[in-house]
Amino acid sequence: MQRKPTMATSTQDGVQNMQLEQIVSRSRMEAVDALARLIPSATQMGSLQELRKQYDAYAQTNGTKLAEVSATRTSEMVGVVKGVEEAVESVQFIDSTLRNIRYLTEDCQGLITSKQTVHELSIVRRNLEKVIEHVEVVSSVESRAQKVQEMLRNPSNFVKAYEKLAALEADIASLLSAVAKDAKDPQQGVEALEAFFVKVGKTNTIVEDHLWHICDDIVSLCENRPFEVVEYAKVIQCQEIIEEKRRSNKVQFTEKRWRDKFIKRLQSRAKQKFQSMIEQADSGTLPPTDICSELTDKLVGLVNYYDIVKPCFPPNFMIFEAVQKNIS
């Protein structure tokens, strides 16, 4: 049986309907506010469009760079593939060449009846080549020495002349070493060759005469033509280096010892000048005033050795020290 609605019931239903309408209305307003917050403003829409353009530009740039990188990598890979192909072809060519060499070697072994004979002939050929070289050296010695002597007539050619002489002497030393090693009678072989080297010895004497000549007036020469003296000093030093190499290689040779001889000659010249003054003073032929004057001149000469002569020579020559020690 259905119950009829009363006044209280109707009032209660009205209140509930109003509350419901308020809730729905509030929900709509909140939804509208939320939607408004989600929809960007006109300024924001412009920014979105600008961002879209930038994105499109970046995408295009990146796409171009990606295409370039891809093309580069593709080109590199093509190069690598070509390199591998060429390497394979080279290996195949080498392998084919080696097979041909092996085949020819085996074929030649069948044709050659005596390997020992071929080996001996090769040794004979090499020995003949050495003999020809030695003969060429011997036959050219005199003309080369003559050329050096002609160059020595001009003092400006002294260094070049010495270089040619040093080269000639090196060839002779090599020849004598070979003879001493290979000849049945080394002493006899060397003695037989010495007759061809007489002119070389004379040329060497001429070179030494040039060196000793500058000792006679070394101060004046160092003062007026220092570069010439420097060249002479270089020659002496070069000869020392050559002799040191020969000693280290245990090669038998006659040492020239040019530096020792040069310094002794300088000492002798300086001592002679002081000695003559002392002898005159002892004999009474030189007055005391002249002795003082002579001593002053000699001291000035010694100073000149330090100021003028010493700079023209290498430090290890110790030119000034040697002269000072000899006259003190």
Short mmCIF file of C-alpha atoms in Angstrom, two decimals:
data_model
loop_
_atom_site.label_atom_id
_atom_site.label_comp_id
_atom_site.label_asym_id
_atom_site.label_seq_id
_atom_site.Cartn_x
_atom_site.Cartn_y
_atom_site.Cartn_z
CA MET A 1 0.00 0.00 0.00
CA GLN A 2 1.57 3.37 -1.15
CA ARG A 3 2.08 6.07 1.44
CA LYS A 4 0.88 9.57 0.55
CA PRO A 5 3.38 12.41 0.74
CA THR A 6 3.02 14.76 3.63
CA MET A 7 3.93 18.50 3.94
CA ALA A 8 7.20 17.75 5.69
CA THR A 9 8.24 15.41 3.01
CA SER A 10 7.60 17.99 0.25
CA THR A 11 9.64 20.62 2.07
CA GLN A 12 12.57 18.27 2.54
CA ASP A 13 12.57 17.37 -1.16
CA GLY A 14 12.66 21.05 -2.14
CA VAL A 15 15.68 21.70 0.01
CA GLN A 16 17.54 18.78 -1.49
CA ASN A 17 16.73 20.00 -5.02
CA MET A 18 18.13 23.46 -4.23
CA GLN A 19 21.29 22.01 -2.79
CA LEU A 20 21.66 19.85 -5.84
CA GLU A 21 21.23 22.84 -8.17
CA GLN A 22 23.85 24.80 -6.19
CA ILE A 23 26.31 21.95 -6.44
CA VAL A 24 25.72 21.63 -10.19
CA SER A 25 26.09 25.41 -10.64
CA ARG A 26 29.33 25.49 -8.62
CA SER A 27 30.68 22.55 -10.59
CA ARG A 28 29.95 24.31 -13.87
CA MET A 29 31.75 27.44 -12.68
CA GLU A 30 34.78 25.45 -11.58
CA ALA A 31 34.80 23.62 -14.91
CA VAL A 32 34.66 26.95 -16.78
CA ASP A 33 37.56 28.31 -14.67
CA ALA A 34 39.62 25.18 -15.27
CA LEU A 35 38.93 25.36 -19.00
CA ALA A 36 39.90 29.02 -19.06
CA ARG A 37 43.19 28.19 -17.42
CA LEU A 38 43.90 25.49 -20.04
CA ILE A 39 43.12 27.75 -23.02
CA PRO A 40 46.21 30.06 -23.68
CA SER A 41 45.80 33.81 -24.03
CA ALA A 42 46.36 35.67 -27.33
CA THR A 43 49.97 36.50 -26.28
CA GLN A 44 50.61 32.89 -25.43
CA MET A 45 49.14 31.80 -28.76
CA GLY A 46 51.62 34.09 -30.55
CA SER A 47 54.44 32.56 -28.55
CA LEU A 48 53.28 29.12 -29.49
CA GLN A 49 53.33 30.07 -33.15
CA GLU A 50 56.88 31.46 -32.81
CA LEU A 51 57.98 28.32 -31.01
CA ARG A 52 56.43 26.28 -33.80
CA LYS A 53 58.43 28.22 -36.41
CA GLN A 54 61.66 27.78 -34.43
CA TYR A 55 60.98 24.09 -34.08
CA ASP A 56 60.39 23.76 -37.82
CA ALA A 57 63.64 25.68 -38.53
CA TYR A 58 65.64 23.54 -36.10
CA ALA A 59 64.13 20.43 -37.57
CA GLN A 60 65.09 21.53 -41.07
CA THR A 61 68.69 22.43 -39.98
CA ASN A 62 69.10 19.17 -38.13
CA GLY A 63 67.76 17.31 -41.11
CA THR A 64 70.31 19.02 -43.38
CA LYS A 65 73.19 18.26 -40.99
CA LEU A 66 72.01 14.70 -40.62
CA ALA A 67 71.95 14.35 -44.40
CA GLU A 68 75.49 15.80 -44.67
CA VAL A 69 76.80 13.49 -41.95
CA SER A 70 75.14 10.54 -43.61
CA ALA A 71 76.67 11.49 -46.95
CA THR A 72 80.13 11.85 -45.36
CA ARG A 73 79.86 8.52 -43.58
CA THR A 74 78.63 6.91 -46.79
CA SER A 75 81.61 8.39 -48.71
CA GLU A 76 84.02 7.16 -46.04
CA MET A 77 82.55 3.71 -46.13
CA VAL A 78 82.85 3.69 -49.92
CA GLY A 79 86.53 4.66 -49.55
CA VAL A 80 87.09 1.90 -47.00
CA VAL A 81 85.46 -0.64 -49.27
CA LYS A 82 87.62 0.51 -52.19
CA GLY A 83 90.73 0.32 -49.99
CA VAL A 84 89.85 -3.20 -48.95
CA GLU A 85 89.29 -4.16 -52.56
CA GLU A 86 92.67 -2.68 -53.58
CA ALA A 87 94.36 -4.44 -50.66
CA VAL A 88 92.82 -7.72 -51.73
CA GLU A 89 94.05 -7.13 -55.28
CA SER A 90 97.56 -6.32 -53.99
CA VAL A 91 97.63 -9.45 -51.87
CA GLN A 92 96.51 -11.50 -54.84
CA PHE A 93 99.22 -9.89 -57.01
CA ILE A 94 101.91 -10.57 -54.38
CA ASP A 95 100.73 -14.13 -54.00
CA SER A 96 100.84 -14.61 -57.77
CA THR A 97 104.34 -13.06 -57.94
CA LEU A 98 105.61 -15.32 -55.17
CA ARG A 99 104.23 -18.36 -56.96
CA ASN A 100 106.02 -17.25 -60.13
CA ILE A 101 109.28 -16.72 -58.22
CA ARG A 102 108.97 -20.14 -56.62
CA TYR A 103 108.31 -21.69 -60.00
CA LEU A 104 111.25 -19.90 -61.64
CA THR A 105 113.54 -20.83 -58.74
CA GLU A 106 112.64 -24.47 -59.01
CA ASP A 107 113.04 -24.29 -62.78
CA CYS A 108 116.48 -22.61 -62.49
CA GLN A 109 117.63 -25.18 -59.99
CA GLY A 110 116.94 -27.77 -62.59
CA LEU A 111 118.94 -25.86 -65.22
CA ILE A 112 122.01 -25.11 -63.05
CA THR A 113 124.20 -28.14 -62.78
CA SER A 114 126.66 -26.69 -60.25
CA LYS A 115 125.65 -24.13 -57.61
CA GLN A 116 129.16 -24.09 -56.21
CA THR A 117 130.58 -22.93 -59.53
CA VAL A 118 128.08 -20.07 -59.69
CA HIS A 119 128.96 -19.06 -56.12
CA GLU A 120 132.68 -19.04 -56.89
CA LEU A 121 132.11 -16.98 -60.03
CA SER A 122 130.18 -14.40 -57.97
CA ILE A 123 133.10 -14.11 -55.55
CA VAL A 124 135.53 -13.68 -58.43
CA ARG A 125 133.34 -10.96 -59.91
CA ARG A 126 133.23 -9.03 -56.62
CA ASN A 127 136.99 -9.33 -56.21
CA LEU A 128 137.53 -8.04 -59.75
CA GLU A 129 135.32 -5.04 -59.01
CA LYS A 130 137.45 -4.25 -55.94
CA VAL A 131 140.63 -4.60 -57.96
CA ILE A 132 139.27 -2.21 -60.59
CA GLU A 133 138.43 0.32 -57.84
CA HIS A 134 141.94 0.03 -56.42
CA VAL A 135 143.52 0.45 -59.83
CA GLU A 136 141.43 3.57 -60.44
CA VAL A 137 142.63 5.03 -57.13
CA VAL A 138 146.28 4.28 -57.86
CA SER A 139 146.07 5.65 -61.40
CA SER A 140 144.43 8.90 -60.23
CA VAL A 141 146.71 9.62 -57.25
CA GLU A 142 149.33 11.66 -59.08
CA SER A 143 146.87 13.80 -61.04
CA ARG A 144 144.79 14.48 -57.92
CA ALA A 145 147.89 15.47 -55.94
CA GLN A 146 148.95 17.78 -58.79
CA LYS A 147 145.53 19.43 -58.71
CA VAL A 148 145.92 20.10 -54.98
CA GLN A 149 149.35 21.65 -55.51
CA GLU A 150 147.93 23.97 -58.17
CA MET A 151 145.15 25.07 -55.81
CA LEU A 152 147.67 25.79 -53.04
CA ARG A 153 149.30 28.48 -55.18
CA ASN A 154 146.34 30.69 -54.24
CA PRO A 155 146.07 31.09 -50.44
CA SER A 156 142.33 31.64 -50.70
CA ASN A 157 141.97 28.03 -51.92
CA PHE A 158 143.81 26.58 -48.93
CA VAL A 159 140.76 25.01 -47.23
CA LYS A 160 139.39 23.50 -50.46
CA ALA A 161 142.83 22.19 -51.35
CA TYR A 162 143.15 20.56 -47.93
CA GLU A 163 139.71 18.93 -48.32
CA LYS A 164 140.78 17.37 -51.62
CA LEU A 165 144.04 16.21 -50.07
CA ALA A 166 142.19 14.67 -47.11
CA ALA A 167 139.85 12.81 -49.49
CA LEU A 168 142.84 11.54 -51.48
CA GLU A 169 144.60 10.34 -48.33
CA ALA A 170 141.38 8.60 -47.20
CA ASP A 171 141.23 6.67 -50.49
CA ILE A 172 144.89 5.72 -50.14
CA ALA A 173 144.33 4.55 -46.54
CA SER A 174 141.39 2.40 -47.64
CA LEU A 175 143.48 0.92 -50.45
CA LEU A 176 146.40 0.09 -48.15
CA SER A 177 144.04 -1.46 -45.61
CA ALA A 178 142.58 -3.72 -48.30
CA VAL A 179 146.04 -4.71 -49.50
CA ALA A 180 147.20 -5.49 -45.96
CA LYS A 181 144.12 -7.64 -45.46
CA ASP A 182 143.89 -9.55 -48.73
CA ALA A 183 147.44 -9.71 -50.17
CA LYS A 184 149.53 -12.82 -49.68
CA ASP A 185 152.48 -10.66 -48.66
CA PRO A 186 150.97 -7.44 -47.23
CA GLN A 187 154.31 -5.74 -46.57
CA GLN A 188 155.53 -6.29 -50.10
CA GLY A 189 152.20 -5.08 -51.50
CA VAL A 190 152.29 -1.86 -49.47
CA GLU A 191 155.91 -1.19 -50.41
CA ALA A 192 155.07 -1.66 -54.09
CA LEU A 193 152.32 0.94 -53.86
CA GLU A 194 154.30 3.55 -51.94
CA ALA A 195 156.12 4.56 -55.11
CA PHE A 196 152.81 5.87 -56.46
CA PHE A 197 152.23 8.06 -53.40
CA VAL A 198 155.42 10.14 -53.45
CA LYS A 199 153.64 13.17 -54.84
CA VAL A 200 151.03 12.95 -52.08
CA GLY A 201 153.79 13.23 -49.48
CA LYS A 202 155.21 16.29 -51.23
CA THR A 203 151.77 17.87 -51.36
CA ASN A 204 151.33 17.26 -47.66
CA THR A 205 154.68 19.02 -47.04
CA ILE A 206 153.45 22.06 -48.99
CA VAL A 207 150.32 22.21 -46.83
CA GLU A 208 152.41 22.06 -43.66
CA ASP A 209 154.71 24.81 -44.97
CA HIS A 210 151.63 27.03 -45.33
CA LEU A 211 150.67 26.31 -41.74
CA TRP A 212 154.16 27.00 -40.35
CA HIS A 213 154.49 30.18 -42.40
CA ILE A 214 151.69 31.92 -40.51
CA CYS A 215 153.57 31.32 -37.23
CA ASP A 216 156.32 33.74 -38.32
CA ASP A 217 154.05 36.78 -38.11
CA ILE A 218 150.98 35.45 -36.37
CA VAL A 219 150.03 38.70 -34.57
CA SER A 220 150.05 40.81 -37.73
CA LEU A 221 148.17 38.14 -39.67
CA CYS A 222 145.49 37.76 -36.97
CA GLU A 223 145.12 41.53 -36.83
CA ASN A 224 144.89 42.18 -40.58
CA ARG A 225 143.53 38.89 -41.99
CA PRO A 226 141.82 37.09 -39.07
CA PHE A 227 139.44 35.09 -41.26
CA GLU A 228 142.39 33.52 -43.06
CA VAL A 229 143.87 32.40 -39.74
CA VAL A 230 140.51 30.98 -38.69
CA GLU A 231 140.49 28.88 -41.87
CA TYR A 232 143.97 27.54 -41.08
CA ALA A 233 142.78 26.65 -37.57
CA LYS A 234 139.80 24.78 -39.05
CA VAL A 235 142.15 22.72 -41.20
CA ILE A 236 144.25 21.75 -38.16
CA GLN A 237 141.10 20.83 -36.25
CA CYS A 238 139.69 18.75 -39.14
CA GLN A 239 142.94 16.80 -39.35
CA GLU A 240 142.71 16.06 -35.63
CA ILE A 241 139.17 14.69 -36.11
CA ILE A 242 140.33 12.46 -38.99
CA GLU A 243 143.18 11.06 -36.93
CA GLU A 244 140.90 10.46 -33.95
CA LYS A 245 138.51 8.44 -36.13
CA ARG A 246 141.37 6.38 -37.48
CA ARG A 247 142.60 5.67 -33.98
CA SER A 248 139.13 4.61 -32.84
CA ASN A 249 138.84 2.31 -35.89
CA LYS A 250 142.29 0.88 -35.10
CA VAL A 251 143.64 1.86 -38.51
CA GLN A 252 147.42 2.01 -38.85
CA PHE A 253 148.58 5.43 -40.07
CA THR A 254 151.22 8.07 -39.48
CA GLU A 255 149.89 10.82 -37.21
CA LYS A 256 150.56 14.38 -38.40
CA ARG A 257 149.87 16.03 -35.00
CA TRP A 258 149.57 19.43 -36.64
CA ARG A 259 148.24 21.19 -33.55
CA ASP A 260 151.19 20.14 -31.40
CA LYS A 261 153.67 21.16 -34.09
CA PHE A 262 151.89 24.47 -34.66
CA ILE A 263 151.89 25.41 -30.96
CA LYS A 264 155.54 24.41 -30.54
CA ARG A 265 156.46 26.63 -33.48
CA LEU A 266 154.58 29.56 -31.96
CA GLN A 267 156.33 28.97 -28.64
CA SER A 268 159.69 28.81 -30.39
CA ARG A 269 159.11 32.11 -32.24
CA ALA A 270 158.01 33.89 -29.03
CA LYS A 271 160.92 32.50 -27.05
CA GLN A 272 163.44 33.55 -29.68
CA LYS A 273 162.35 37.17 -29.37
CA PHE A 274 162.70 37.18 -25.58
CA GLN A 275 165.93 35.18 -25.68
CA SER A 276 167.65 37.63 -28.02
CA MET A 277 166.80 40.50 -25.68
CA ILE A 278 168.15 38.60 -22.65
CA GLU A 279 171.41 37.72 -24.44
CA GLN A 280 171.97 41.36 -25.43
CA ALA A 281 171.32 42.50 -21.86
CA ASP A 282 173.78 39.93 -20.48
CA SER A 283 176.48 40.90 -22.93
CA GLY A 284 176.09 44.58 -22.11
CA THR A 285 175.31 45.56 -25.69
CA LEU A 286 171.81 46.66 -24.71
CA PRO A 287 171.55 49.71 -22.38
CA PRO A 288 169.17 49.45 -19.38
CA THR A 289 166.83 52.02 -20.88
CA ASP A 290 166.58 49.94 -24.04
CA ILE A 291 165.97 46.84 -21.93
CA CYS A 292 162.94 48.50 -20.33
CA SER A 293 161.68 49.55 -23.73
CA GLU A 294 162.17 46.04 -25.11
CA LEU A 295 160.40 44.51 -22.12
CA THR A 296 157.48 46.86 -22.66
CA ASP A 297 157.30 45.83 -26.31
CA LYS A 298 157.42 42.15 -25.37
CA LEU A 299 154.68 42.57 -22.80
CA VAL A 300 152.58 44.37 -25.37
CA GLY A 301 153.24 41.48 -27.74
CA LEU A 302 152.07 39.03 -25.08
CA VAL A 303 148.92 41.05 -24.56
CA ASN A 304 148.37 40.96 -28.32
CA TYR A 305 148.47 37.18 -28.17
CA TYR A 306 145.56 37.32 -25.75
CA ASP A 307 143.57 40.07 -27.47
CA ILE A 308 144.25 39.32 -31.15
CA VAL A 309 145.64 35.81 -31.66
CA LYS A 310 143.65 33.76 -29.14
CA PRO A 311 140.16 34.61 -30.58
CA CYS A 312 141.19 33.20 -33.98
CA PHE A 313 141.66 29.67 -32.60
CA PRO A 314 139.37 27.16 -30.88
CA PRO A 315 139.47 27.33 -27.05
CA ASN A 316 141.07 23.87 -26.72
CA PHE A 317 144.16 25.13 -28.61
CA MET A 318 145.04 27.29 -25.54
CA ILE A 319 147.34 29.47 -27.68
CA PHE A 320 147.89 32.22 -25.13
CA GLU A 321 148.49 29.83 -22.24
CA ALA A 322 151.08 27.89 -24.25
CA VAL A 323 153.04 31.03 -25.23
CA GLN A 324 152.83 32.53 -21.74
CA LYS A 325 154.06 29.32 -20.13
CA ASN A 326 156.98 29.06 -22.52
CA ILE A 327 158.35 32.58 -21.88
CA SER A 328 157.57 32.91 -18.15
#
